[in-house]
Amino acid sequence: MPRIFNERVLTQLLLLAVAVALFLSTLGSHPDVPAAQSPVFFPRIILGLWIGLTLIGLVQDLLARKAVGRVERLGAAALFILAAIFYVNLVTRLGFAVSSAPFAALGLFIFGIRNPWMILGYAIAVPGVLVVLFNHVLGMPLPTSPFTYLF
Amino acid sequence: MLASLPDAIALLLTAEALLTLVLGTTLGIILGAIPGIGSTVAVAMVLPFTLSMGQAPAIILLLAVYAGSVYGGSISAILINTPGTPQSAATCLDGFPMAQRGEAGKALGWATIASVIGGLVSAVVLLAAAPQLAALALNFGPIETFSLILLGLTCIVSVSTGSMAKGLLAGVIGIFLSSVGGDPVIGEPRFTFGNWQLISGFNLLAVVIGIFALSEVFIRVSERPKVVSELTAFRGIVLPRWAEWTGRRKGLAKSVVIGNLVGVLPGTGAATAAFISYAEGKRSSPNGAKFGKGEPDGLISSEAANNAVTGGALVPTMARGIPGDAITAVMLATLTLHGITPGFRLMEDNPTLVAAIFAGFFIINLLLLPLGLLLSRIAAPILRMREAYMMTGVVLLCALGVYFVRGNPFDLMVMGFAGVLGFVLRRQGIPMAPLVIGMVLGPTLELTLRQGLILTRGNFLEFFSGHPIALGFGLLTLLALSLPLARGILGRLRDARAG
């Protein structure tokens, strides 16, 4: 990647595009309301500042031409992030224990644990302890699995 | 009220009251330390138990859980960069870097002592000056609160490490995120793009946990994994020595005053107080340049203020019947359930009960020290685990904590994406603390600005011309913004002369 289009510059451009799009979405709304009482009055000020500050940051990054350090374990990080996003999405659908056990096992594996007994033990014990603590001791029910009726 | 103190103490020296104090504080610390449970949920959890109790023990139980949970929130903030409660978000800024240096015990020691002193002083202030403070709070309208929040926002400048523009950008993004959802004046949805889940906005704790804790886990997994975690050396709380307090007492006193004052203002809260105090600490401390890198003064500023709020928040609740936040609203409900009507008449008609509540609050804060020491020793072996186990466990705890806030699957998704956003932005050198400050202070800033503009018929200059308190805060804000600039220019001039 050419130095001028490094990760920092691309991130700033993305932030600028988001801010401009959000600002444009406020145009034309509530023309009949006095400016200061419009629901978009305050967000417009904030978005204006966002755009201005992103431009300053962009100029700084272009002048500095300083690239961000490479991600040491890109594949592992990407896999873990994807797993975490899946996990937080599934935790209320599949239940806490059912979704946490495979996530914990995968997480430990990505972090470099290779002992299968440790992975298995942790993946069962930690979510299990949390379920017992919250469901039975504190009386704060965790998301239940749709398969609970089988037991 | 001081005349009723002997009777109040007699009321507290019963087995039921003493047991309530110890159990309530212990439970509060444990619940506060679990990310996401927070003070409001903790207080709401014990509310049903108070129905069968007497008036004083019932309120004392709620207060014990409240004060304990505010302190407990700092434990997870320091050890795993996951604030147990939003009020502990400022504690992460210096507490976690200290833990990363292997000084977790020391960080907890500073936090414990600052919390205890903050709480104790606020209890004394409560006993001595509750009616006067309640009267002072009445002088704060939306315009004064707006200028106070503006002053609080200046701490974005002080916590912006690296590029100032990037720090301000993060703060502005935080304020914008807080404006998503219903408009605070007329309730019209903004930036929801047809998604009904966004009408109530982004949950603060989901975002805070995502950008602090989850992004930290993502960063750790992207680096070569460490075999042992930084908490290997953790053996429990290490209390600071007397000599280490040299030069820090003034900052502590200032933070306690800020906590008390912000506490008495309805609708502000402990998170706001912690950040305002942090900004003031950064400005006035001789170690200000080290704030955000694991400086005990930063921890003292945030912890003393957020615990001092707990006492201050009781002033409008008890003396006026105005709850300052959700927690004091729950307490107000409990008072009503027990047939107590808050207001000035309460202090005149039932001074013994009020004094017992305030004296009980003093004892609760004294209990934080031994209980904190004991609980940290019990928890220490659990925390000395390998990084892989610790980080995987943090993700499970984050999910659990965010789920308990509202039980809303959408919040979990918000946390996940906030984690990714935090990971990306932190890699670009954009600090995350200003984003949280913006999210915490943004809603009050907008609400008070809009209310002020209604009061002044759209004339912003009138904010400062007709309101001396607002003018004072406005001048302090200008000073806070210009001082770092002046220091920078002077520093460059000095360097140029030396070079």
XYZ file of C-alpha atoms in Angstrom:
650
model
C 0.000 0.000 0.000
C 1.471 3.435 -0.923
C 2.534 5.344 2.186
C 0.030 8.149 1.583
C -2.881 5.699 1.769
C -1.973 4.011 5.010
C -4.389 2.541 7.553
C -4.597 5.799 9.528
C -5.543 7.904 6.507
C -8.152 5.368 5.396
C -9.708 5.315 8.870
C -9.877 9.124 8.924
C -11.470 9.127 5.459
C -14.033 6.587 6.637
C -14.824 8.675 9.730
C -15.167 11.762 7.518
C -17.532 9.965 5.143
C -19.705 8.787 8.055
C -19.874 12.289 9.543
C -20.715 13.934 6.209
C -23.427 11.334 5.493
C -24.951 11.850 8.948
C -24.827 15.633 8.534
C -26.503 15.413 5.132
C -29.244 13.245 6.627
C -30.195 16.131 8.938
C -30.619 18.690 6.142
C -34.154 19.682 5.351
C -35.646 18.182 8.495
C -37.918 20.299 10.704
C -37.822 23.512 8.596
C -40.865 24.870 10.496
C -39.258 24.608 13.959
C -37.042 27.448 15.311
C -33.412 26.399 14.744
C -32.509 26.108 18.434
C -35.539 23.930 19.167
C -35.068 21.542 16.278
C -34.203 17.974 17.376
C -31.196 18.088 15.039
C -29.901 21.452 16.304
C -27.417 19.972 18.767
C -26.350 16.958 16.633
C -25.623 19.328 13.725
C -23.178 21.303 15.880
C -21.535 18.076 16.989
C -21.361 16.674 13.450
C -19.847 19.971 12.244
C -17.145 19.608 14.896
C -16.678 15.945 13.927
C -16.085 16.901 10.287
C -13.689 19.711 11.195
C -11.664 17.590 13.605
C -11.470 14.677 11.159
C -10.096 17.048 8.523
C -7.452 18.271 10.979
C -6.590 14.662 11.881
C -6.446 13.732 8.206
C -4.018 16.561 7.437
C -1.895 15.552 10.451
C -1.778 11.921 9.291
C -0.987 12.897 5.702
C 1.851 15.147 6.832
C 3.207 12.626 9.322
C 2.989 9.708 6.874
C 3.435 7.442 9.871
C 2.071 3.955 9.266
C 0.438 1.930 12.028
C 2.364 -1.098 13.278
C 1.281 -4.380 11.664
C -1.087 -6.699 13.514
C 1.188 -9.512 14.727
C -1.469 -12.245 14.589
C -3.955 -10.956 12.031
C -5.625 -14.324 11.356
C -6.035 -15.116 15.052
C -7.387 -11.632 15.781
C -9.869 -11.778 12.882
C -11.075 -15.231 13.941
C -11.469 -14.188 17.571
C -13.329 -10.979 16.664
C -15.687 -12.914 14.399
C -16.233 -15.528 17.098
C -16.935 -12.808 19.681
C -19.462 -11.088 17.381
C -21.184 -14.430 16.745
C -21.115 -15.227 20.425
C -22.747 -11.973 21.584
C -25.373 -12.453 18.885
C -26.118 -16.044 19.876
C -26.007 -15.750 23.634
C -29.656 -14.669 23.922
C -30.852 -17.086 21.210
C -29.056 -20.286 22.240
C -28.745 -19.553 25.939
C -25.719 -18.575 27.999
C -24.280 -22.022 28.731
C -24.755 -23.489 25.235
C -23.144 -20.514 23.471
C -20.443 -19.786 26.073
C -18.941 -23.293 26.148
C -17.905 -23.448 22.452
C -16.816 -19.797 22.496
C -14.628 -20.373 25.553
C -13.084 -23.469 23.938
C -12.353 -21.612 20.700
C -11.067 -18.555 22.572
C -8.603 -20.606 24.593
C -7.412 -22.377 21.448
C -6.825 -19.039 19.673
C -4.934 -17.771 22.730
C -2.577 -20.730 22.406
C -3.874 -23.280 24.895
C -3.443 -26.760 23.399
C -4.203 -29.065 26.327
C -7.614 -30.546 25.380
C -8.500 -31.382 28.997
C -7.834 -27.825 30.128
C -9.901 -26.444 27.238
C -12.768 -28.856 27.898
C -12.671 -28.351 31.655
C -12.626 -24.545 31.395
C -15.320 -24.439 28.687
C -17.681 -26.486 30.856
C -16.722 -25.295 34.334
C -16.656 -21.497 33.886
C -20.059 -21.086 32.159
C -21.427 -23.740 34.544
C -20.274 -21.865 37.637
C -21.714 -18.612 36.260
C -25.082 -20.298 35.549
C -25.229 -21.744 39.078
C -24.177 -18.409 40.624
C -26.639 -16.249 38.730
C -29.592 -18.591 38.229
C -29.580 -20.277 41.606
C -27.655 -18.114 44.092
C -28.393 -14.546 43.002
C -31.765 -15.310 41.419
C -30.892 -13.413 38.234
C -31.755 -15.778 35.373
C -29.315 -15.938 32.476
C -30.574 -16.439 28.894
C -32.025 -19.956 28.665
C -31.398 -22.421 25.878
C -34.325 -23.481 23.627
C -33.185 -27.050 24.336
C -33.740 -26.752 28.076
C -37.074 -28.610 27.833
C -35.163 -31.763 26.844
C -33.668 -31.998 30.338
C -29.946 17.056 63.484
C -26.658 16.683 65.397
C -28.638 16.727 68.655
C -30.371 13.499 67.592
C -27.071 11.721 66.981
C -26.906 9.783 70.307
C -30.417 8.361 69.735
C -29.511 7.575 66.145
C -26.388 5.670 67.186
C -28.434 3.674 69.709
C -30.775 2.760 66.853
C -27.801 1.475 64.855
C -26.310 -0.578 67.662
C -28.881 -3.354 67.340
C -27.992 -6.811 65.988
C -30.326 -6.342 63.007
C -28.836 -2.991 62.019
C -25.213 -4.131 62.415
C -25.799 -7.324 60.413
C -27.553 -5.287 57.745
C -24.579 -2.928 57.517
C -22.007 -5.719 57.091
C -24.039 -7.959 54.757
C -25.296 -5.048 52.653
C -21.822 -3.599 52.149
C -20.339 -7.029 51.307
C -23.101 -7.765 48.813
C -22.713 -4.280 47.303
C -18.959 -4.736 46.778
C -19.453 -8.158 45.134
C -22.312 -7.025 42.877
C -20.520 -3.797 41.955
C -17.417 -5.752 40.940
C -19.404 -7.853 38.453
C -19.385 -5.876 35.185
C -22.784 -4.612 34.171
C -24.744 -5.242 37.335
C -24.165 -1.720 38.566
C -25.546 0.171 41.521
C -29.126 0.489 40.259
C -29.578 -3.250 39.642
C -27.827 -4.068 42.930
C -30.111 -1.719 44.873
C -33.197 -2.989 43.019
C -32.195 -6.603 43.815
C -32.263 -6.047 47.566
C -35.364 -3.824 47.535
C -37.830 -6.721 48.160
C -35.894 -7.735 51.317
C -36.399 -4.278 52.810
C -40.182 -4.638 52.880
C -40.069 -6.823 55.989
C -37.520 -4.604 57.755
C -37.860 -1.562 59.964
C -37.542 1.932 58.505
C -33.908 2.627 59.437
C -32.462 -0.860 58.617
C -34.316 -0.860 55.285
C -32.768 2.404 54.134
C -29.392 1.435 55.602
C -29.419 -1.826 53.617
C -30.022 0.090 50.390
C -27.327 2.619 51.267
C -24.857 -0.167 52.110
C -25.466 -1.876 48.781
C -25.245 1.481 46.972
C -21.948 2.608 48.553
C -20.500 -0.911 48.354
C -21.352 -1.260 44.664
C -19.792 2.112 43.749
C -16.565 0.970 45.436
C -16.858 -2.568 43.981
C -17.082 -1.119 40.468
C -13.506 0.097 40.811
C -12.204 -3.448 41.416
C -13.061 -4.788 37.962
C -12.126 -1.413 36.400
C -8.607 -1.715 37.797
C -8.041 -5.446 37.394
C -9.598 -6.186 34.002
C -10.277 -2.720 32.504
C -14.007 -3.421 32.728
C -15.858 -0.852 34.807
C -18.374 -2.654 36.998
C -20.488 0.504 37.011
C -20.469 3.570 34.692
C -19.202 5.651 37.623
C -15.964 3.632 37.528
C -15.208 4.398 33.863
C -12.763 7.149 34.935
C -11.044 4.677 37.275
C -9.988 2.531 34.280
C -7.876 5.391 32.937
C -5.166 5.077 35.583
C -6.140 1.926 37.457
C -5.679 -0.505 34.578
C -2.284 0.891 33.459
C -1.114 0.410 37.064
C -2.383 -3.188 36.999
C -0.540 -3.699 33.689
C 2.656 -2.595 35.451
C 2.066 -5.292 38.063
C 0.801 -2.770 40.636
C -2.805 -3.949 40.847
C -2.662 -4.273 44.635
C -1.330 -0.754 45.004
C -3.928 0.647 42.594
C -6.690 -1.010 44.597
C -5.116 0.380 47.768
C -5.242 3.946 46.465
C -8.791 3.411 45.187
C -9.915 1.933 48.512
C -8.496 4.725 50.659
C -9.782 7.433 48.290
C -13.238 5.808 48.222
C -13.372 5.467 52.004
C -12.268 9.067 52.608
C -14.626 10.373 49.898
C -17.536 8.489 51.436
C -16.676 9.390 55.045
C -16.354 13.095 54.352
C -19.598 13.098 52.410
C -21.303 11.383 55.378
C -20.015 14.094 57.731
C -21.136 16.801 55.318
C -24.543 15.141 55.180
C -24.873 15.142 58.954
C -23.726 18.720 59.308
C -25.110 20.556 56.312
C -27.820 18.625 54.455
C -30.463 21.420 54.547
C -27.927 24.081 53.507
C -26.682 21.952 50.603
C -30.234 21.321 49.491
C -30.790 25.088 49.390
C -27.572 25.532 47.378
C -28.753 22.971 44.843
C -31.809 25.136 44.183
C -29.505 27.832 42.737
C -28.544 25.454 39.952
C -30.843 25.770 36.992
C -30.206 24.341 33.512
C -27.869 27.205 32.576
C -25.605 26.697 35.593
C -25.617 22.928 35.037
C -24.772 23.460 31.347
C -21.735 25.555 32.241
C -20.671 22.979 34.840
C -20.893 20.189 32.255
C -18.929 22.356 29.818
C -16.215 22.604 32.456
C -16.350 18.815 32.863
C -15.879 18.372 29.131
C -12.556 20.165 29.284
C -11.124 16.980 30.763
C -11.256 15.631 27.191
C -8.316 17.934 26.525
C -6.448 16.600 29.514
C -7.002 12.896 28.827
C -6.162 13.203 25.119
C -2.861 11.416 24.797
C -0.906 12.015 21.568
C -2.802 14.225 19.135
C -5.168 16.733 20.738
C -7.328 16.775 17.568
C -7.809 13.001 17.787
C -8.751 13.215 21.454
C -11.310 15.914 20.711
C -12.586 13.858 17.771
C -13.139 10.882 20.074
C -14.997 13.152 22.517
C -17.195 14.516 19.737
C -17.978 10.975 18.499
C -18.953 10.087 22.077
C -21.285 13.107 22.337
C -22.816 12.212 18.973
C -23.391 8.595 20.023
C -25.188 9.876 23.113
C -27.512 11.961 20.933
C -28.771 8.962 18.943
C -32.360 8.143 19.925
C -35.157 10.253 21.331
C -34.667 14.021 21.422
C -34.437 15.034 25.119
C -36.960 17.887 24.823
C -39.689 16.687 22.468
C -38.826 12.987 22.294
C -38.619 12.757 18.513
C -36.313 9.943 17.321
C -33.040 10.989 15.662
C -30.565 8.942 13.619
C -32.531 5.750 14.176
C -32.979 5.056 10.428
C -36.106 3.022 11.093
C -34.520 0.801 13.744
C -36.828 0.870 16.788
C -34.056 -0.500 19.007
C -32.207 2.774 18.536
C -35.092 4.901 19.841
C -33.800 4.516 23.405
C -30.253 5.199 22.188
C -27.028 3.303 22.734
C -26.681 1.877 26.198
C -23.774 3.617 27.923
C -22.443 0.556 29.719
C -22.582 -1.585 26.566
C -20.440 0.979 24.744
C -18.061 1.486 27.690
C -17.523 -2.253 28.186
C -17.108 -2.725 24.436
C -14.532 -0.021 23.858
C -12.558 -0.574 27.054
C -12.724 -4.275 27.885
C -13.613 -6.062 24.659
C -11.227 -3.987 22.537
C -8.484 -4.751 25.095
C -9.125 -8.491 24.596
C -8.997 -8.021 20.805
C -5.688 -6.167 21.127
C -4.261 -8.925 23.359
C -5.286 -11.650 20.913
C -3.698 -9.714 18.040
C -0.357 -9.639 19.888
C 1.909 -12.549 20.785
C 0.096 -14.130 23.767
C 1.688 -13.737 27.183
C 1.963 -16.906 29.228
C 1.166 -15.134 32.475
C -1.155 -12.212 33.102
C -0.036 -8.958 34.731
C -2.026 -9.953 37.773
C 0.405 -12.743 38.699
C 1.903 -10.517 41.381
C -1.519 -9.666 42.814
C -1.794 -10.791 46.441
C -4.565 -8.442 47.541
C -4.861 -4.761 48.342
C -1.646 -2.927 49.260
C -2.509 0.200 51.229
C -0.443 3.315 50.459
C 2.013 4.406 53.144
C 1.496 7.727 54.917
C 4.602 9.201 53.233
C 3.134 8.427 49.802
C 0.284 10.832 50.531
C 2.655 13.807 50.530
C 1.444 16.261 47.900
C -1.751 14.283 47.297
C -3.932 15.401 50.191
C -4.976 18.661 48.532
C -6.089 16.819 45.412
C -8.034 14.355 47.525
C -9.798 17.178 49.396
C -10.667 18.882 46.120
C -12.116 15.670 44.674
C -14.250 15.121 47.760
C -15.640 18.650 47.506
C -16.388 18.174 43.787
C -18.107 14.840 44.490
C -20.299 16.344 47.192
C -21.260 19.377 45.138
C -22.051 17.415 41.981
C -23.916 14.855 44.090
C -26.414 17.395 45.383
C -27.307 18.496 41.836
C -30.167 16.371 40.548
C -29.562 14.617 37.230
C -25.772 14.734 37.188
C -24.508 11.565 38.878
C -21.301 9.914 39.979
C -19.847 9.337 36.496
C -20.046 13.082 35.765
C -18.461 13.897 39.132
C -15.641 11.420 38.535
C -14.750 12.948 35.174
C -15.014 16.571 36.384
C -12.798 15.703 39.330
C -10.383 13.833 37.049
C -10.083 16.911 34.825
C -9.453 19.141 37.825
C -6.933 16.647 39.202
C -5.071 16.535 35.902
C -4.974 20.321 35.791
C -3.805 20.935 39.329
C -1.716 17.867 40.182
C 2.085 18.165 39.892
C 1.865 14.703 38.280
C -0.778 15.838 35.774
C 1.375 14.826 32.800
C 1.324 11.207 33.999
C -2.488 11.012 34.164
C -3.790 8.179 31.993
C -0.518 6.259 32.313
C -1.117 4.771 35.749
C -0.859 7.772 38.074
C -2.259 7.334 41.612
C -3.417 10.990 41.624
C -5.763 10.134 38.734
C -7.194 7.215 40.675
C -7.659 9.372 43.767
C -9.447 12.065 41.742
C -12.004 9.710 40.250
C -12.553 7.376 43.209
C -12.832 10.036 45.928
C -15.327 11.978 43.815
C -17.544 9.073 42.791
C -17.856 7.849 46.372
C -18.435 11.372 47.704
C -21.399 11.600 45.326
C -23.199 8.801 47.175
C -23.653 11.046 50.204
C -24.338 14.197 48.231
C -27.032 12.450 46.182
C -28.970 11.780 49.385
C -29.352 15.495 50.077
C -31.987 16.339 47.438
C -33.599 12.918 47.980
C -34.082 13.258 51.716
C -34.398 17.026 52.067
C -36.460 17.816 48.969
C -37.895 14.525 47.784
C -36.090 14.978 44.448
C -34.204 11.878 43.300
C -30.934 12.782 41.566
C -30.695 9.536 39.587
C -32.190 6.055 39.191
C -30.623 4.763 42.412
C -31.917 7.557 44.598
C -35.294 7.147 42.863
C -35.351 3.520 44.088
C -34.477 4.772 47.570
C -37.206 7.353 47.402
C -39.653 4.581 46.494
C -38.462 2.568 49.506
C -38.952 5.552 51.810
C -42.492 5.923 50.503
C -43.171 2.180 50.901
C -42.203 2.542 54.556
C -44.552 5.447 55.045
C -41.847 8.122 55.103
C -42.471 11.305 53.157
C -39.193 12.939 52.140
C -38.792 16.717 52.307
C -37.866 19.387 54.827
C -40.605 18.133 57.170
C -38.832 14.757 57.402
C -35.776 16.386 58.969
C -37.943 18.328 61.418
C -40.447 15.570 62.263
C -38.117 12.588 62.337
C -34.592 13.827 63.047
C -33.539 10.561 64.768
C -34.358 8.475 61.715
C -32.551 10.878 59.370
C -29.526 11.047 61.680
C -29.514 7.209 61.914
C -29.498 6.946 58.133
C -26.654 9.450 57.815
C -24.666 7.871 60.704
C -25.261 4.438 59.148
C -23.844 5.823 55.924
C -20.716 6.860 57.841
C -20.278 3.318 59.238
C -20.818 1.792 55.778
C -17.920 3.834 54.448
C -15.746 2.751 57.377
C -16.615 -0.873 56.572
C -15.408 -0.524 52.982
C -11.789 -0.710 54.146
C -11.779 -4.031 56.086
C -14.255 -5.647 53.711
C -12.292 -4.513 50.658
C -9.069 -5.947 52.165
C -10.760 -9.239 53.033
C -12.566 -9.731 49.723
C -9.461 -8.903 47.665
C -7.462 -11.573 49.552
C -10.180 -14.121 48.799
C -10.334 -13.123 45.108
C -6.542 -12.881 44.575
C -5.875 -16.577 43.728
C -8.643 -16.522 41.095
C -7.083 -13.507 39.396
C -3.558 -14.971 39.184
C -4.387 -17.096 36.136
C -2.842 -17.276 32.671
C -3.734 -14.508 30.235
C -5.596 -16.926 27.934
C -8.007 -17.969 30.700
C -8.353 -14.440 31.998
C -9.126 -12.870 28.596
C -11.615 -15.568 27.550
C -13.331 -15.188 30.919
C -13.468 -11.403 30.447
C -15.520 -11.840 27.240
C -18.006 -14.092 29.073
C -18.270 -11.584 31.925
C -18.715 -8.680 29.495
C -21.596 -10.481 27.747
C -23.160 -11.331 31.052
C -22.792 -7.822 32.426
C -24.299 -6.135 29.385
C -27.162 -8.664 29.291
C -28.118 -7.764 32.855
C -28.377 -4.037 32.144
C -31.655 -4.338 30.237
C -31.826 -7.959 29.084
C -31.725 -6.611 25.549
C -29.921 -8.644 22.815
C -29.365 -5.384 20.922
C -27.095 -4.111 23.725
C -24.906 -7.189 23.289
C -24.527 -6.423 19.592
C -23.709 -2.806 20.448
C -21.022 -4.051 22.839
C -19.567 -6.301 20.122
C -19.388 -3.512 17.557
C -18.084 -1.037 20.148
C -15.308 -3.555 20.789
C -14.395 -3.629 17.099
C -14.634 0.183 16.881
C -12.390 0.504 19.936
C -9.879 -1.939 18.449
C -9.715 -0.040 15.138
C -9.620 3.456 16.662
C -7.030 2.556 19.306
C -4.748 1.234 16.564
C -4.944 4.656 14.866
C -3.883 6.450 18.038
C -7.380 7.734 18.842
C -7.798 7.611 22.640
C -10.947 5.992 24.022
C -11.314 7.877 27.301
C -12.625 11.072 25.607
C -15.272 9.014 23.798
C -16.611 7.752 27.108
C -16.488 11.243 28.636
C -18.476 12.536 25.663
C -21.065 9.796 26.056
C -21.416 10.388 29.801
C -21.690 14.176 29.657
C -23.372 14.529 26.252
C -27.018 13.970 27.234
C -26.939 16.489 30.111
C -25.058 18.969 27.941
C -27.702 18.839 25.229
C -30.672 18.857 27.584
C -29.434 21.828 29.616
C -28.369 23.749 26.490
C -31.820 23.343 24.963
C -33.594 24.183 28.233
C -31.340 27.222 28.663
C -32.100 28.409 25.142
C -35.821 28.129 25.870
C -35.362 30.174 29.063
C -33.302 32.857 27.315
C -35.445 32.832 24.138
C -32.539 31.622 22.046
C -29.989 34.154 23.333
C -26.850 32.170 24.180
C -24.956 35.223 25.491
C -27.573 35.583 28.218
C -26.314 32.273 29.615
C -23.362 34.129 31.064
C -24.537 37.738 31.365
C -27.429 37.068 33.731
C -26.067 34.072 35.649
C -22.990 34.688 37.846
C -22.487 30.983 38.693
C -22.551 30.093 34.988
C -20.160 32.961 34.261
C -17.769 31.637 36.915
C -17.827 28.143 35.405
C -17.481 29.665 31.923
C -14.322 31.518 32.961
C -12.939 28.354 34.551
C -13.644 26.507 31.288
C -11.734 29.147 29.310
C -8.870 28.912 31.779
C -8.860 25.120 31.546
C -8.693 25.271 27.759
C -6.123 28.041 27.503
C -3.684 26.777 30.162
C -2.504 23.693 28.218
C -2.153 25.862 25.099
C -0.152 28.485 26.976
C 2.006 25.771 28.572
C 2.646 24.249 25.129
C 3.634 27.605 23.595
C 5.894 28.459 26.553
C 7.482 25.011 26.366
C 8.222 25.451 22.663
C 9.666 28.924 23.258
C 11.880 27.509 26.029
C 13.015 24.663 23.749
C 13.728 27.141 20.928
C 15.812 29.304 23.267
C 17.685 26.285 24.627
C 18.200 24.900 21.107
